[in-house]
């Protein structure tokens, strides 16, 4: 539909397995280069961790096989289109002077409009009457856990999705980055059963 905002915001939610409100405040200081060919994202805080003490880095990867599914391509297009606005702010989606949550709210509205506009196609993939933006985060977790016979560990999925499994996750598995790197490639929608999975 040509809505670049919905495209990049959706891919951010999917790849980061984050709530729309976290993507709302996404800023350049949250982004760093990762190991080999990933980009690491680390939020200042989350809904369950307001101090940011246990916030983990999330490795995201490109999908050079399918440009429309590639978070790197979408992010590059968004930054290019908004380059003038981004000269005066580090926030990727919040317009200067607007309150936190406005980009998330705009996204949810635009996404609902898009799903309703293409309801005949959408109903082949989801129940339109039950659809909301929060399902993208849960959908990426479901995809990562069931799209292959060798899924990433539940711990990596729970950590990335910020689903609590208690202090065990916080204490013992906080630094399980290997699982997150594997998970990041699956969320880039690369096929883990294909030799192209390790494609740089």
Tab-separated table of N, CA and C in Angstrom, residues 98-192:
chain	number	residue	atom	x	y	z
A	98	UNK	N	6.234	16.063	19.988
A	98	UNK	CA	5.087	15.195	20.275
A	98	UNK	C	5.364	14.376	21.531
A	99	UNK	N	4.311	13.900	22.156
A	99	UNK	CA	4.425	13.131	23.391
A	99	UNK	C	4.786	11.682	23.090
A	100	UNK	N	5.426	11.041	24.074
A	100	UNK	CA	5.685	9.610	23.952
A	100	UNK	C	4.356	8.887	23.753
A	101	UNK	N	4.353	7.929	22.874
A	101	UNK	CA	3.153	7.156	22.596
A	101	UNK	C	2.418	7.588	21.347
A	102	UNK	N	2.731	8.776	20.826
A	102	UNK	CA	1.990	9.241	19.645
A	102	UNK	C	2.335	8.436	18.390
A	103	UNK	N	3.598	8.026	18.241
A	103	UNK	CA	3.972	7.215	17.069
A	103	UNK	C	3.331	5.830	17.173
A	104	UNK	N	3.307	5.282	18.372
A	104	UNK	CA	2.670	3.979	18.594
A	104	UNK	C	1.177	4.040	18.286
A	105	UNK	N	0.546	5.089	18.753
A	105	UNK	CA	-0.891	5.269	18.510
A	105	UNK	C	-1.181	5.435	17.019
A	106	UNK	N	-0.357	6.237	16.347
A	106	UNK	CA	-0.519	6.446	14.901
A	106	UNK	C	-0.319	5.128	14.164
A	107	UNK	N	0.670	4.350	14.580
A	107	UNK	CA	0.935	3.063	13.954
A	107	UNK	C	-0.266	2.127	14.096
A	108	UNK	N	-0.794	2.002	15.311
A	108	UNK	CA	-1.933	1.107	15.543
A	108	UNK	C	-3.130	1.502	14.682
A	109	UNK	N	-3.369	2.807	14.564
A	109	UNK	CA	-4.474	3.303	13.735
A	109	UNK	C	-4.245	2.981	12.265
A	110	UNK	N	-3.038	3.287	11.770
A	110	UNK	CA	-2.720	3.056	10.352
A	110	UNK	C	-2.736	1.570	10.006
A	111	UNK	N	-2.241	0.736	10.923
A	111	UNK	CA	-2.233	-0.699	10.677
A	111	UNK	C	-3.653	-1.247	10.609
A	112	UNK	N	-4.517	-0.799	11.517
A	112	UNK	CA	-5.920	-1.240	11.498
A	112	UNK	C	-6.597	-0.807	10.198
A	113	UNK	N	-6.318	0.407	9.743
A	113	UNK	CA	-6.884	0.884	8.475
A	113	UNK	C	-6.420	0.011	7.320
A	114	UNK	N	-5.148	-0.351	7.326
A	114	UNK	CA	-4.578	-1.169	6.258
A	114	UNK	C	-5.197	-2.570	6.248
A	115	UNK	N	-5.343	-3.172	7.425
A	115	UNK	CA	-5.947	-4.506	7.515
A	115	UNK	C	-7.406	-4.464	7.068
A	116	UNK	N	-8.129	-3.425	7.454
A	116	UNK	CA	-9.531	-3.296	7.024
A	116	UNK	C	-9.629	-3.055	5.522
A	117	UNK	N	-8.716	-2.274	4.977
A	117	UNK	CA	-8.711	-1.979	3.540
A	117	UNK	C	-8.471	-3.258	2.726
A	118	UNK	N	-7.637	-4.129	3.246
A	118	UNK	CA	-7.305	-5.373	2.546
A	118	UNK	C	-7.856	-6.584	3.311
A	119	UNK	N	-9.044	-6.457	3.847
A	119	UNK	CA	-9.651	-7.499	4.691
A	119	UNK	C	-9.777	-8.838	3.970
A	120	UNK	N	-10.086	-8.812	2.666
A	120	UNK	CA	-10.234	-10.072	1.924
A	120	UNK	C	-8.929	-10.866	1.905
A	121	UNK	N	-7.805	-10.173	1.810
A	121	UNK	CA	-6.503	-10.838	1.837
A	121	UNK	C	-6.131	-11.174	3.277
A	122	UNK	N	-6.347	-10.235	4.177
A	122	UNK	CA	-5.964	-10.413	5.588
A	122	UNK	C	-6.673	-11.588	6.233
A	123	UNK	N	-7.941	-11.819	5.882
A	123	UNK	CA	-8.701	-12.898	6.534
A	123	UNK	C	-8.161	-14.281	6.192
A	124	UNK	N	-7.315	-14.375	5.185
A	124	UNK	CA	-6.669	-15.652	4.876
A	124	UNK	C	-5.545	-15.965	5.866
A	125	UNK	N	-5.121	-14.951	6.616
A	125	UNK	CA	-3.977	-15.099	7.516
A	125	UNK	C	-4.301	-14.856	8.985
A	126	UNK	N	-5.431	-14.210	9.272
A	126	UNK	CA	-5.767	-13.866	10.648
A	126	UNK	C	-7.249	-13.625	10.796
A	127	UNK	N	-7.712	-13.620	12.038
A	127	UNK	CA	-9.113	-13.285	12.297
A	127	UNK	C	-9.190	-11.766	12.405
A	128	UNK	N	-9.747	-11.124	11.412
A	128	UNK	CA	-9.798	-9.664	11.345
A	128	UNK	C	-10.485	-9.085	12.579
A	129	UNK	N	-11.510	-9.756	13.091
A	129	UNK	CA	-12.248	-9.244	14.249
A	129	UNK	C	-11.404	-9.266	15.529
A	130	UNK	N	-10.376	-10.076	15.564
A	130	UNK	CA	-9.513	-10.170	16.740
A	130	UNK	C	-8.154	-9.499	16.526
A	131	UNK	N	-7.963	-8.861	15.394
A	131	UNK	CA	-6.654	-8.325	15.049
A	131	UNK	C	-6.331	-7.058	15.839
A	132	UNK	N	-5.088	-6.972	16.306
A	132	UNK	CA	-4.531	-5.722	16.832
A	132	UNK	C	-3.016	-5.784	16.711
A	133	UNK	N	-2.371	-4.660	16.892
A	133	UNK	CA	-0.924	-4.572	16.687
A	133	UNK	C	-0.127	-5.433	17.654
A	134	UNK	N	-0.684	-5.728	18.822
A	134	UNK	CA	0.045	-6.518	19.813
A	134	UNK	C	0.322	-7.936	19.321
A	135	UNK	N	-0.472	-8.392	18.371
A	135	UNK	CA	-0.289	-9.731	17.828
A	135	UNK	C	0.997	-9.893	17.040
A	136	UNK	N	1.571	-8.810	16.566
A	136	UNK	CA	2.822	-8.906	15.801
A	136	UNK	C	3.931	-9.425	16.693
A	137	UNK	N	4.030	-8.901	17.891
A	137	UNK	CA	5.048	-9.340	18.844
A	137	UNK	C	4.857	-10.810	19.194
A	138	UNK	N	3.624	-11.192	19.472
A	138	UNK	CA	3.341	-12.584	19.807
A	138	UNK	C	3.530	-13.489	18.585
A	139	UNK	N	3.190	-12.956	17.420
A	139	UNK	CA	3.361	-13.723	16.188
A	139	UNK	C	4.816	-14.023	15.894
A	140	UNK	N	5.696	-13.069	16.173
A	140	UNK	CA	7.118	-13.327	15.939
A	140	UNK	C	7.632	-14.384	16.910
A	141	UNK	N	7.124	-14.386	18.136
A	141	UNK	CA	7.503	-15.413	19.100
A	141	UNK	C	7.011	-16.782	18.669
A	142	UNK	N	5.781	-16.839	18.165
A	142	UNK	CA	5.218	-18.099	17.676
A	142	UNK	C	6.005	-18.600	16.471
A	143	UNK	N	6.309	-17.695	15.539
A	143	UNK	CA	7.075	-18.080	14.346
A	143	UNK	C	8.441	-18.626	14.746
A	144	UNK	N	9.125	-17.925	15.642
A	144	UNK	CA	10.462	-18.350	16.051
A	144	UNK	C	10.434	-19.708	16.740
A	145	UNK	N	9.356	-20.001	17.441
A	145	UNK	CA	9.259	-21.252	18.205
A	145	UNK	C	8.734	-22.423	17.388
A	146	UNK	N	8.135	-22.152	16.223
A	146	UNK	CA	7.484	-23.243	15.496
A	146	UNK	C	7.809	-23.314	14.008
A	147	UNK	N	8.644	-22.439	13.496
A	147	UNK	CA	8.905	-22.417	12.053
A	147	UNK	C	10.006	-23.386	11.637
A	148	UNK	N	10.570	-24.106	12.582
A	148	UNK	CA	11.639	-25.048	12.278
A	148	UNK	C	11.606	-26.180	13.287
A	149	UNK	N	12.214	-27.313	12.919
A	149	UNK	CA	12.291	-28.430	13.849
A	149	UNK	C	13.376	-28.207	14.901
A	150	UNK	N	14.212	-27.188	14.712
A	150	UNK	CA	15.241	-26.849	15.688
A	150	UNK	C	15.097	-25.370	16.051
A	151	UNK	N	14.066	-25.035	16.835
A	151	UNK	CA	13.839	-23.626	17.167
A	151	UNK	C	14.863	-23.107	18.168
A	152	UNK	N	14.976	-21.789	18.291
A	152	UNK	CA	15.837	-21.229	19.329
A	152	UNK	C	15.301	-21.657	20.693
A	153	UNK	N	16.144	-21.561	21.702
A	153	UNK	CA	15.708	-21.965	23.034
A	153	UNK	C	14.565	-21.073	23.508
A	154	UNK	N	13.716	-21.646	24.345
A	154	UNK	CA	12.625	-20.879	24.925
A	154	UNK	C	13.167	-19.684	25.697
A	155	UNK	N	14.313	-19.861	26.332
A	155	UNK	CA	14.924	-18.780	27.106
A	155	UNK	C	15.234	-17.590	26.202
A	156	UNK	N	15.807	-17.844	25.016
A	156	UNK	CA	16.134	-16.751	24.091
A	156	UNK	C	14.862	-16.045	23.623
A	157	UNK	N	13.821	-16.810	23.323
A	157	UNK	CA	12.554	-16.217	22.877
A	157	UNK	C	11.924	-15.412	24.011
A	158	UNK	N	11.898	-15.964	25.219
A	158	UNK	CA	11.311	-15.260	26.369
A	158	UNK	C	12.089	-13.991	26.687
A	159	UNK	N	13.408	-14.059	26.621
A	159	UNK	CA	14.227	-12.876	26.915
A	159	UNK	C	13.990	-11.783	25.894
A	160	UNK	N	13.961	-12.139	24.621
A	160	UNK	CA	13.772	-11.138	23.576
A	160	UNK	C	12.374	-10.541	23.625
A	161	UNK	N	11.380	-11.374	23.905
A	161	UNK	CA	10.005	-10.902	23.965
A	161	UNK	C	9.636	-10.254	25.285
A	162	UNK	N	10.578	-10.247	26.219
A	162	UNK	CA	10.369	-9.652	27.544
A	162	UNK	C	9.245	-10.359	28.295
A	163	UNK	N	9.133	-11.687	28.074
A	163	UNK	CA	8.186	-12.494	28.821
A	163	UNK	C	8.937	-13.073	30.001
A	164	UNK	N	8.442	-12.841	31.161
A	164	UNK	CA	9.146	-13.234	32.369
A	164	UNK	C	8.988	-14.715	32.669
A	165	UNK	N	10.091	-15.341	33.007
A	165	UNK	CA	10.044	-16.670	33.597
A	165	UNK	C	10.748	-16.581	34.954
A	166	UNK	N	10.606	-15.417	35.555
A	166	UNK	CA	11.098	-15.206	36.910
A	166	UNK	C	12.575	-14.881	36.975
A	167	UNK	N	13.101	-14.961	38.154
A	167	UNK	CA	14.496	-14.620	38.409
A	167	UNK	C	15.466	-15.544	37.695
A	168	UNK	N	15.020	-16.731	37.316
A	168	UNK	CA	15.898	-17.656	36.594
A	168	UNK	C	16.410	-16.999	35.320
A	169	UNK	N	15.498	-16.366	34.583
A	169	UNK	CA	15.888	-15.681	33.354
A	169	UNK	C	16.829	-14.523	33.674
A	170	UNK	N	16.457	-13.710	34.649
A	170	UNK	CA	17.239	-12.527	34.985
A	170	UNK	C	18.642	-12.867	35.480
A	171	UNK	N	18.760	-13.919	36.261
A	171	UNK	CA	20.038	-14.238	36.890
A	171	UNK	C	20.902	-15.154	36.038
A	172	UNK	N	20.320	-16.261	35.560
A	172	UNK	CA	21.139	-17.284	34.932
A	172	UNK	C	21.292	-17.162	33.416
A	173	UNK	N	20.303	-16.596	32.763
A	173	UNK	CA	20.346	-16.577	31.305
A	173	UNK	C	20.473	-15.177	30.721
A	174	UNK	N	20.839	-14.214	31.534
A	174	UNK	CA	20.897	-12.816	31.102
A	174	UNK	C	21.828	-12.625	29.913
A	175	UNK	N	22.913	-13.348	29.871
A	175	UNK	CA	23.922	-13.113	28.836
A	175	UNK	C	23.943	-14.207	27.773
A	176	UNK	N	22.823	-14.817	27.507
A	176	UNK	CA	22.747	-15.908	26.534
A	176	UNK	C	22.647	-15.353	25.118
A	177	UNK	N	23.698	-14.665	24.672
A	177	UNK	CA	23.648	-13.971	23.383
A	177	UNK	C	23.669	-14.918	22.187
A	178	UNK	N	24.288	-16.095	22.322
A	178	UNK	CA	24.310	-17.023	21.197
A	178	UNK	C	22.908	-17.379	20.745
A	179	UNK	N	22.028	-17.635	21.704
A	179	UNK	CA	20.640	-17.943	21.381
A	179	UNK	C	19.948	-16.768	20.723
A	180	UNK	N	20.269	-15.547	21.153
A	180	UNK	CA	19.648	-14.369	20.559
A	180	UNK	C	20.125	-14.157	19.127
A	181	UNK	N	21.370	-14.478	18.835
A	181	UNK	CA	21.876	-14.327	17.468
A	181	UNK	C	21.185	-15.305	16.525
A	182	UNK	N	21.001	-16.528	16.970
A	182	UNK	CA	20.266	-17.519	16.179
A	182	UNK	C	18.818	-17.070	15.997
A	183	UNK	N	18.207	-16.610	17.082
A	183	UNK	CA	16.837	-16.112	17.044
A	183	UNK	C	16.710	-14.929	16.091
A	184	UNK	N	17.684	-14.020	16.112
A	184	UNK	CA	17.651	-12.849	15.231
A	184	UNK	C	17.603	-13.222	13.762
A	185	UNK	N	18.344	-14.262	13.388
A	185	UNK	CA	18.324	-14.720	11.990
A	185	UNK	C	16.970	-15.336	11.633
A	186	UNK	N	16.359	-16.058	12.575
A	186	UNK	CA	15.031	-16.619	12.316
A	186	UNK	C	14.010	-15.500	12.157
A	187	UNK	N	14.119	-14.451	12.996
A	187	UNK	CA	13.178	-13.333	12.901
A	187	UNK	C	13.417	-12.485	11.654
A	188	UNK	N	14.601	-12.594	11.050
A	188	UNK	CA	14.845	-11.940	9.755
A	188	UNK	C	14.154	-12.710	8.633
A	189	UNK	N	13.470	-13.808	9.016
A	189	UNK	CA	12.724	-14.685	8.113
A	189	UNK	C	13.637	-15.422	7.135
A	190	UNK	N	14.856	-15.717	7.610
A	190	UNK	CA	15.759	-16.586	6.870
A	190	UNK	C	15.412	-18.023	7.250
A	191	UNK	N	15.523	-18.944	6.313
A	191	UNK	CA	15.140	-20.333	6.538
A	191	UNK	C	16.261	-21.083	7.257
A	192	UNK	N	16.040	-21.506	8.520
A	192	UNK	CA	17.108	-22.184	9.252
A	192	UNK	C	17.455	-23.558	8.682
